[in-house]
Amino acid sequence: MNKKRILIKILLIIIWMIIIFLFSNQPNSSASTKIVIGQVITTATKTPINNNHINIINFFIRKLAHITEYFILAILVINLIKEYTNKYKYIFIFTLFICFIYAITDEIHQAFVFNRTSSIYDAFIDVIGVLIYLLIYKLTRKKVR
């Protein structure tokens, strides 16, 4: 067990958690992404887009961002846990636990940010990103063996 390598892996997790925290700390973020999406689509297509379509696209982009953030967090957490065990059962349990607890605390944090909402559903969407990576990890792990 290389202590320096473990410390680096812990620092990467902390840095990524800070990045997630900073994204969650932005007030009015949904409105901001909605404006950007509208501008990008209007510029690309040279036609104004219906507000309902912007809302739908905004919804999916924001949920995909949740999944992506926690997909990356799962990668980092698994890299750390593999320093201690290679048993998939433990990797699965600890990764899911750590990421879900952080997702819950992130949603609680958002409840205190101006014009942000806190939703348990977003925490479960975060977990989808974790589960996707856990599945990819399990499938590729078997192929490597």
mmCIF file with all atom_site columns, C-alpha atoms in Angstrom:
data_model
loop_
_atom_site.group_PDB
_atom_site.id
_atom_site.type_symbol
_atom_site.label_atom_id
_atom_site.label_alt_id
_atom_site.label_comp_id
_atom_site.label_asym_id
_atom_site.label_entity_id
_atom_site.label_seq_id
_atom_site.pdbx_PDB_ins_code
_atom_site.Cartn_x
_atom_site.Cartn_y
_atom_site.Cartn_z
_atom_site.occupancy
_atom_site.B_iso_or_equiv
_atom_site.pdbx_formal_charge
_atom_site.auth_seq_id
_atom_site.auth_comp_id
_atom_site.auth_asym_id
_atom_site.auth_atom_id
_atom_site.pdbx_PDB_model_num
ATOM 1   C CA . MET A 1 1   ? 0.000   0.000   0.000   1.00 0.00 ? 1   MET A CA 1
ATOM 2   C CA . ASN A 1 2   ? 1.572   3.240   -1.190  1.00 0.00 ? 2   ASN A CA 1
ATOM 3   C CA . LYS A 1 3   ? 0.601   6.063   1.202   1.00 0.00 ? 3   LYS A CA 1
ATOM 4   C CA . LYS A 1 4   ? 1.531   8.799   -1.267  1.00 0.00 ? 4   LYS A CA 1
ATOM 5   C CA . ARG A 1 5   ? -0.675  7.261   -3.978  1.00 0.00 ? 5   ARG A CA 1
ATOM 6   C CA . ILE A 1 6   ? -3.560  6.908   -1.497  1.00 0.00 ? 6   ILE A CA 1
ATOM 7   C CA . LEU A 1 7   ? -3.189  10.543  -0.413  1.00 0.00 ? 7   LEU A CA 1
ATOM 8   C CA . ILE A 1 8   ? -3.288  11.690  -4.050  1.00 0.00 ? 8   ILE A CA 1
ATOM 9   C CA . LYS A 1 9   ? -6.450  9.654   -4.641  1.00 0.00 ? 9   LYS A CA 1
ATOM 10  C CA . ILE A 1 10  ? -8.090  11.151  -1.546  1.00 0.00 ? 10  ILE A CA 1
ATOM 11  C CA . LEU A 1 11  ? -7.125  14.655  -2.688  1.00 0.00 ? 11  LEU A CA 1
ATOM 12  C CA . LEU A 1 12  ? -8.628  14.023  -6.142  1.00 0.00 ? 12  LEU A CA 1
ATOM 13  C CA . ILE A 1 13  ? -11.907 12.970  -4.511  1.00 0.00 ? 13  ILE A CA 1
ATOM 14  C CA . ILE A 1 14  ? -11.914 16.061  -2.306  1.00 0.00 ? 14  ILE A CA 1
ATOM 15  C CA . ILE A 1 15  ? -11.147 18.338  -5.269  1.00 0.00 ? 15  ILE A CA 1
ATOM 16  C CA . TRP A 1 16  ? -13.980 16.778  -7.291  1.00 0.00 ? 16  TRP A CA 1
ATOM 17  C CA . MET A 1 17  ? -16.367 17.117  -4.334  1.00 0.00 ? 17  MET A CA 1
ATOM 18  C CA . ILE A 1 18  ? -15.419 20.804  -4.101  1.00 0.00 ? 18  ILE A CA 1
ATOM 19  C CA . ILE A 1 19  ? -16.150 21.207  -7.818  1.00 0.00 ? 19  ILE A CA 1
ATOM 20  C CA . ILE A 1 20  ? -19.591 19.618  -7.323  1.00 0.00 ? 20  ILE A CA 1
ATOM 21  C CA . PHE A 1 21  ? -20.135 21.913  -4.330  1.00 0.00 ? 21  PHE A CA 1
ATOM 22  C CA . LEU A 1 22  ? -19.242 24.973  -6.413  1.00 0.00 ? 22  LEU A CA 1
ATOM 23  C CA . PHE A 1 23  ? -21.664 23.953  -9.177  1.00 0.00 ? 23  PHE A CA 1
ATOM 24  C CA . SER A 1 24  ? -24.375 23.522  -6.546  1.00 0.00 ? 24  SER A CA 1
ATOM 25  C CA . ASN A 1 25  ? -23.547 26.871  -4.998  1.00 0.00 ? 25  ASN A CA 1
ATOM 26  C CA . GLN A 1 26  ? -24.496 28.862  -8.118  1.00 0.00 ? 26  GLN A CA 1
ATOM 27  C CA . PRO A 1 27  ? -27.782 30.743  -7.667  1.00 0.00 ? 27  PRO A CA 1
ATOM 28  C CA . ASN A 1 28  ? -30.282 30.742  -10.556 1.00 0.00 ? 28  ASN A CA 1
ATOM 29  C CA . SER A 1 29  ? -28.281 28.066  -12.373 1.00 0.00 ? 29  SER A CA 1
ATOM 30  C CA . SER A 1 30  ? -31.312 26.593  -14.129 1.00 0.00 ? 30  SER A CA 1
ATOM 31  C CA . ALA A 1 31  ? -32.255 29.967  -15.572 1.00 0.00 ? 31  ALA A CA 1
ATOM 32  C CA . SER A 1 32  ? -28.653 30.550  -16.641 1.00 0.00 ? 32  SER A CA 1
ATOM 33  C CA . THR A 1 33  ? -28.365 27.259  -18.521 1.00 0.00 ? 33  THR A CA 1
ATOM 34  C CA . LYS A 1 34  ? -31.766 27.860  -20.096 1.00 0.00 ? 34  LYS A CA 1
ATOM 35  C CA . ILE A 1 35  ? -30.561 31.190  -21.533 1.00 0.00 ? 35  ILE A CA 1
ATOM 36  C CA . VAL A 1 36  ? -27.341 29.640  -22.854 1.00 0.00 ? 36  VAL A CA 1
ATOM 37  C CA . ILE A 1 37  ? -29.222 26.720  -24.430 1.00 0.00 ? 37  ILE A CA 1
ATOM 38  C CA . GLY A 1 38  ? -31.630 29.105  -26.142 1.00 0.00 ? 38  GLY A CA 1
ATOM 39  C CA . GLN A 1 39  ? -28.772 31.227  -27.487 1.00 0.00 ? 39  GLN A CA 1
ATOM 40  C CA . VAL A 1 40  ? -26.762 28.243  -28.718 1.00 0.00 ? 40  VAL A CA 1
ATOM 41  C CA . ILE A 1 41  ? -29.698 26.613  -30.494 1.00 0.00 ? 41  ILE A CA 1
ATOM 42  C CA . THR A 1 42  ? -30.880 29.910  -32.000 1.00 0.00 ? 42  THR A CA 1
ATOM 43  C CA . THR A 1 43  ? -27.359 30.666  -33.240 1.00 0.00 ? 43  THR A CA 1
ATOM 44  C CA . ALA A 1 44  ? -26.822 27.169  -34.609 1.00 0.00 ? 44  ALA A CA 1
ATOM 45  C CA . THR A 1 45  ? -30.168 26.888  -36.362 1.00 0.00 ? 45  THR A CA 1
ATOM 46  C CA . LYS A 1 46  ? -30.615 30.617  -37.106 1.00 0.00 ? 46  LYS A CA 1
ATOM 47  C CA . THR A 1 47  ? -34.213 30.218  -35.908 1.00 0.00 ? 47  THR A CA 1
ATOM 48  C CA . PRO A 1 48  ? -35.728 31.114  -32.544 1.00 0.00 ? 48  PRO A CA 1
ATOM 49  C CA . ILE A 1 49  ? -36.693 28.072  -30.503 1.00 0.00 ? 49  ILE A CA 1
ATOM 50  C CA . ASN A 1 50  ? -39.943 27.558  -28.638 1.00 0.00 ? 50  ASN A CA 1
ATOM 51  C CA . ASN A 1 51  ? -39.632 28.163  -24.872 1.00 0.00 ? 51  ASN A CA 1
ATOM 52  C CA . ASN A 1 52  ? -41.228 24.765  -24.110 1.00 0.00 ? 52  ASN A CA 1
ATOM 53  C CA . HIS A 1 53  ? -38.538 23.046  -26.181 1.00 0.00 ? 53  HIS A CA 1
ATOM 54  C CA . ILE A 1 54  ? -35.840 24.984  -24.343 1.00 0.00 ? 54  ILE A CA 1
ATOM 55  C CA . ASN A 1 55  ? -37.335 23.843  -21.021 1.00 0.00 ? 55  ASN A CA 1
ATOM 56  C CA . ILE A 1 56  ? -37.258 20.191  -22.101 1.00 0.00 ? 56  ILE A CA 1
ATOM 57  C CA . ILE A 1 57  ? -33.684 20.402  -23.397 1.00 0.00 ? 57  ILE A CA 1
ATOM 58  C CA . ASN A 1 58  ? -32.626 22.291  -20.248 1.00 0.00 ? 58  ASN A CA 1
ATOM 59  C CA . PHE A 1 59  ? -34.161 19.593  -18.048 1.00 0.00 ? 59  PHE A CA 1
ATOM 60  C CA . PHE A 1 60  ? -32.299 16.779  -19.798 1.00 0.00 ? 60  PHE A CA 1
ATOM 61  C CA . ILE A 1 61  ? -28.972 18.636  -19.927 1.00 0.00 ? 61  ILE A CA 1
ATOM 62  C CA . ARG A 1 62  ? -29.159 19.423  -16.213 1.00 0.00 ? 62  ARG A CA 1
ATOM 63  C CA . LYS A 1 63  ? -30.010 15.820  -15.291 1.00 0.00 ? 63  LYS A CA 1
ATOM 64  C CA . LEU A 1 64  ? -27.220 14.556  -17.536 1.00 0.00 ? 64  LEU A CA 1
ATOM 65  C CA . ALA A 1 65  ? -24.872 16.925  -15.669 1.00 0.00 ? 65  ALA A CA 1
ATOM 66  C CA . HIS A 1 66  ? -25.921 15.287  -12.371 1.00 0.00 ? 66  HIS A CA 1
ATOM 67  C CA . ILE A 1 67  ? -25.231 11.839  -13.802 1.00 0.00 ? 67  ILE A CA 1
ATOM 68  C CA . THR A 1 68  ? -21.854 12.928  -15.204 1.00 0.00 ? 68  THR A CA 1
ATOM 69  C CA . GLU A 1 69  ? -20.694 14.571  -11.957 1.00 0.00 ? 69  GLU A CA 1
ATOM 70  C CA . TYR A 1 70  ? -21.360 11.443  -9.949  1.00 0.00 ? 70  TYR A CA 1
ATOM 71  C CA . PHE A 1 71  ? -20.077 9.094   -12.665 1.00 0.00 ? 71  PHE A CA 1
ATOM 72  C CA . ILE A 1 72  ? -16.717 10.871  -12.284 1.00 0.00 ? 72  ILE A CA 1
ATOM 73  C CA . LEU A 1 73  ? -16.973 10.777  -8.480  1.00 0.00 ? 73  LEU A CA 1
ATOM 74  C CA . ALA A 1 74  ? -17.568 7.006   -8.672  1.00 0.00 ? 74  ALA A CA 1
ATOM 75  C CA . ILE A 1 75  ? -14.432 6.576   -10.794 1.00 0.00 ? 75  ILE A CA 1
ATOM 76  C CA . LEU A 1 76  ? -12.360 8.445   -8.207  1.00 0.00 ? 76  LEU A CA 1
ATOM 77  C CA . VAL A 1 77  ? -13.880 6.627   -5.227  1.00 0.00 ? 77  VAL A CA 1
ATOM 78  C CA . ILE A 1 78  ? -13.387 3.204   -6.822  1.00 0.00 ? 78  ILE A CA 1
ATOM 79  C CA . ASN A 1 79  ? -9.746  4.046   -7.527  1.00 0.00 ? 79  ASN A CA 1
ATOM 80  C CA . LEU A 1 80  ? -9.273  4.699   -3.826  1.00 0.00 ? 80  LEU A CA 1
ATOM 81  C CA . ILE A 1 81  ? -11.216 1.665   -2.606  1.00 0.00 ? 81  ILE A CA 1
ATOM 82  C CA . LYS A 1 82  ? -9.201  -0.626  -4.911  1.00 0.00 ? 82  LYS A CA 1
ATOM 83  C CA . GLU A 1 83  ? -6.161  0.266   -2.800  1.00 0.00 ? 83  GLU A CA 1
ATOM 84  C CA . TYR A 1 84  ? -7.785  -1.708  0.017   1.00 0.00 ? 84  TYR A CA 1
ATOM 85  C CA . THR A 1 85  ? -9.794  -4.456  -1.691  1.00 0.00 ? 85  THR A CA 1
ATOM 86  C CA . ASN A 1 86  ? -10.508 -5.983  -5.093  1.00 0.00 ? 86  ASN A CA 1
ATOM 87  C CA . LYS A 1 87  ? -13.743 -7.651  -4.003  1.00 0.00 ? 87  LYS A CA 1
ATOM 88  C CA . TYR A 1 88  ? -16.509 -6.182  -6.138  1.00 0.00 ? 88  TYR A CA 1
ATOM 89  C CA . LYS A 1 89  ? -19.084 -6.546  -3.357  1.00 0.00 ? 89  LYS A CA 1
ATOM 90  C CA . TYR A 1 90  ? -17.131 -4.163  -1.107  1.00 0.00 ? 90  TYR A CA 1
ATOM 91  C CA . ILE A 1 91  ? -16.246 -1.823  -3.955  1.00 0.00 ? 91  ILE A CA 1
ATOM 92  C CA . PHE A 1 92  ? -19.943 -1.631  -4.865  1.00 0.00 ? 92  PHE A CA 1
ATOM 93  C CA . ILE A 1 93  ? -21.184 -1.053  -1.299  1.00 0.00 ? 93  ILE A CA 1
ATOM 94  C CA . PHE A 1 94  ? -18.585 1.537   -0.301  1.00 0.00 ? 94  PHE A CA 1
ATOM 95  C CA . THR A 1 95  ? -18.741 3.457   -3.588  1.00 0.00 ? 95  THR A CA 1
ATOM 96  C CA . LEU A 1 96  ? -22.524 3.596   -3.521  1.00 0.00 ? 96  LEU A CA 1
ATOM 97  C CA . PHE A 1 97  ? -22.559 4.597   0.156   1.00 0.00 ? 97  PHE A CA 1
ATOM 98  C CA . ILE A 1 98  ? -19.957 7.379   -0.161  1.00 0.00 ? 98  ILE A CA 1
ATOM 99  C CA . CYS A 1 99  ? -21.467 8.829   -3.331  1.00 0.00 ? 99  CYS A CA 1
ATOM 100 C CA . PHE A 1 100 ? -25.053 8.654   -2.084  1.00 0.00 ? 100 PHE A CA 1
ATOM 101 C CA . ILE A 1 101 ? -24.184 10.326  1.216   1.00 0.00 ? 101 ILE A CA 1
ATOM 102 C CA . TYR A 1 102 ? -22.402 13.094  -0.691  1.00 0.00 ? 102 TYR A CA 1
ATOM 103 C CA . ALA A 1 103 ? -25.386 13.464  -3.054  1.00 0.00 ? 103 ALA A CA 1
ATOM 104 C CA . ILE A 1 104 ? -27.722 13.874  -0.065  1.00 0.00 ? 104 ILE A CA 1
ATOM 105 C CA . THR A 1 105 ? -25.467 16.454  1.582   1.00 0.00 ? 105 THR A CA 1
ATOM 106 C CA . ASP A 1 106 ? -25.194 18.289  -1.746  1.00 0.00 ? 106 ASP A CA 1
ATOM 107 C CA . GLU A 1 107 ? -28.986 18.480  -2.016  1.00 0.00 ? 107 GLU A CA 1
ATOM 108 C CA . ILE A 1 108 ? -29.208 19.754  1.574   1.00 0.00 ? 108 ILE A CA 1
ATOM 109 C CA . HIS A 1 109 ? -26.605 22.389  0.683   1.00 0.00 ? 109 HIS A CA 1
ATOM 110 C CA . GLN A 1 110 ? -28.684 23.477  -2.332  1.00 0.00 ? 110 GLN A CA 1
ATOM 111 C CA . ALA A 1 111 ? -31.648 24.148  -0.031  1.00 0.00 ? 111 ALA A CA 1
ATOM 112 C CA . PHE A 1 112 ? -29.661 27.080  1.364   1.00 0.00 ? 112 PHE A CA 1
ATOM 113 C CA . VAL A 1 113 ? -28.568 28.539  -1.999  1.00 0.00 ? 113 VAL A CA 1
ATOM 114 C CA . PHE A 1 114 ? -30.599 31.450  -3.391  1.00 0.00 ? 114 PHE A CA 1
ATOM 115 C CA . ASN A 1 115 ? -33.089 30.343  -6.077  1.00 0.00 ? 115 ASN A CA 1
ATOM 116 C CA . ARG A 1 116 ? -32.021 26.693  -5.871  1.00 0.00 ? 116 ARG A CA 1
ATOM 117 C CA . THR A 1 117 ? -34.154 23.785  -4.814  1.00 0.00 ? 117 THR A CA 1
ATOM 118 C CA . SER A 1 118 ? -33.294 20.649  -2.944  1.00 0.00 ? 118 SER A CA 1
ATOM 119 C CA . SER A 1 119 ? -34.679 17.379  -4.277  1.00 0.00 ? 119 SER A CA 1
ATOM 120 C CA . ILE A 1 120 ? -34.236 13.791  -3.165  1.00 0.00 ? 120 ILE A CA 1
ATOM 121 C CA . TYR A 1 121 ? -34.956 12.873  -6.792  1.00 0.00 ? 121 TYR A CA 1
ATOM 122 C CA . ASP A 1 122 ? -31.777 14.674  -7.871  1.00 0.00 ? 122 ASP A CA 1
ATOM 123 C CA . ALA A 1 123 ? -29.825 12.600  -5.342  1.00 0.00 ? 123 ALA A CA 1
ATOM 124 C CA . PHE A 1 124 ? -31.243 9.456   -6.944  1.00 0.00 ? 124 PHE A CA 1
ATOM 125 C CA . ILE A 1 125 ? -30.321 10.805  -10.386 1.00 0.00 ? 125 ILE A CA 1
ATOM 126 C CA . ASP A 1 126 ? -26.787 11.284  -9.030  1.00 0.00 ? 126 ASP A CA 1
ATOM 127 C CA . VAL A 1 127 ? -26.810 7.646   -7.955  1.00 0.00 ? 127 VAL A CA 1
ATOM 128 C CA . ILE A 1 128 ? -27.724 6.636   -11.520 1.00 0.00 ? 128 ILE A CA 1
ATOM 129 C CA . GLY A 1 129 ? -24.335 8.028   -12.582 1.00 0.00 ? 129 GLY A CA 1
ATOM 130 C CA . VAL A 1 130 ? -22.653 5.985   -9.856  1.00 0.00 ? 130 VAL A CA 1
ATOM 131 C CA . LEU A 1 131 ? -24.521 2.815   -10.812 1.00 0.00 ? 131 LEU A CA 1
ATOM 132 C CA . ILE A 1 132 ? -23.662 3.274   -14.490 1.00 0.00 ? 132 ILE A CA 1
ATOM 133 C CA . TYR A 1 133 ? -19.968 3.409   -13.663 1.00 0.00 ? 133 TYR A CA 1
ATOM 134 C CA . LEU A 1 134 ? -20.228 0.495   -11.236 1.00 0.00 ? 134 LEU A CA 1
ATOM 135 C CA . LEU A 1 135 ? -21.802 -1.564  -14.013 1.00 0.00 ? 135 LEU A CA 1
ATOM 136 C CA . ILE A 1 136 ? -19.122 -0.516  -16.515 1.00 0.00 ? 136 ILE A CA 1
ATOM 137 C CA . TYR A 1 137 ? -16.448 -1.315  -13.933 1.00 0.00 ? 137 TYR A CA 1
ATOM 138 C CA . LYS A 1 138 ? -17.922 -4.762  -13.271 1.00 0.00 ? 138 LYS A CA 1
ATOM 139 C CA . LEU A 1 139 ? -18.263 -5.608  -16.975 1.00 0.00 ? 139 LEU A CA 1
ATOM 140 C CA . THR A 1 140 ? -14.763 -4.433  -17.928 1.00 0.00 ? 140 THR A CA 1
ATOM 141 C CA . ARG A 1 141 ? -13.252 -6.056  -14.855 1.00 0.00 ? 141 ARG A CA 1
ATOM 142 C CA . LYS A 1 142 ? -14.496 -9.467  -15.955 1.00 0.00 ? 142 LYS A CA 1
ATOM 143 C CA . LYS A 1 143 ? -13.097 -8.971  -19.453 1.00 0.00 ? 143 LYS A CA 1
ATOM 144 C CA . VAL A 1 144 ? -9.661  -8.041  -18.083 1.00 0.00 ? 144 VAL A CA 1
ATOM 145 C CA . ARG A 1 145 ? -9.509  -11.233 -16.034 1.00 0.00 ? 145 ARG A CA 1
#
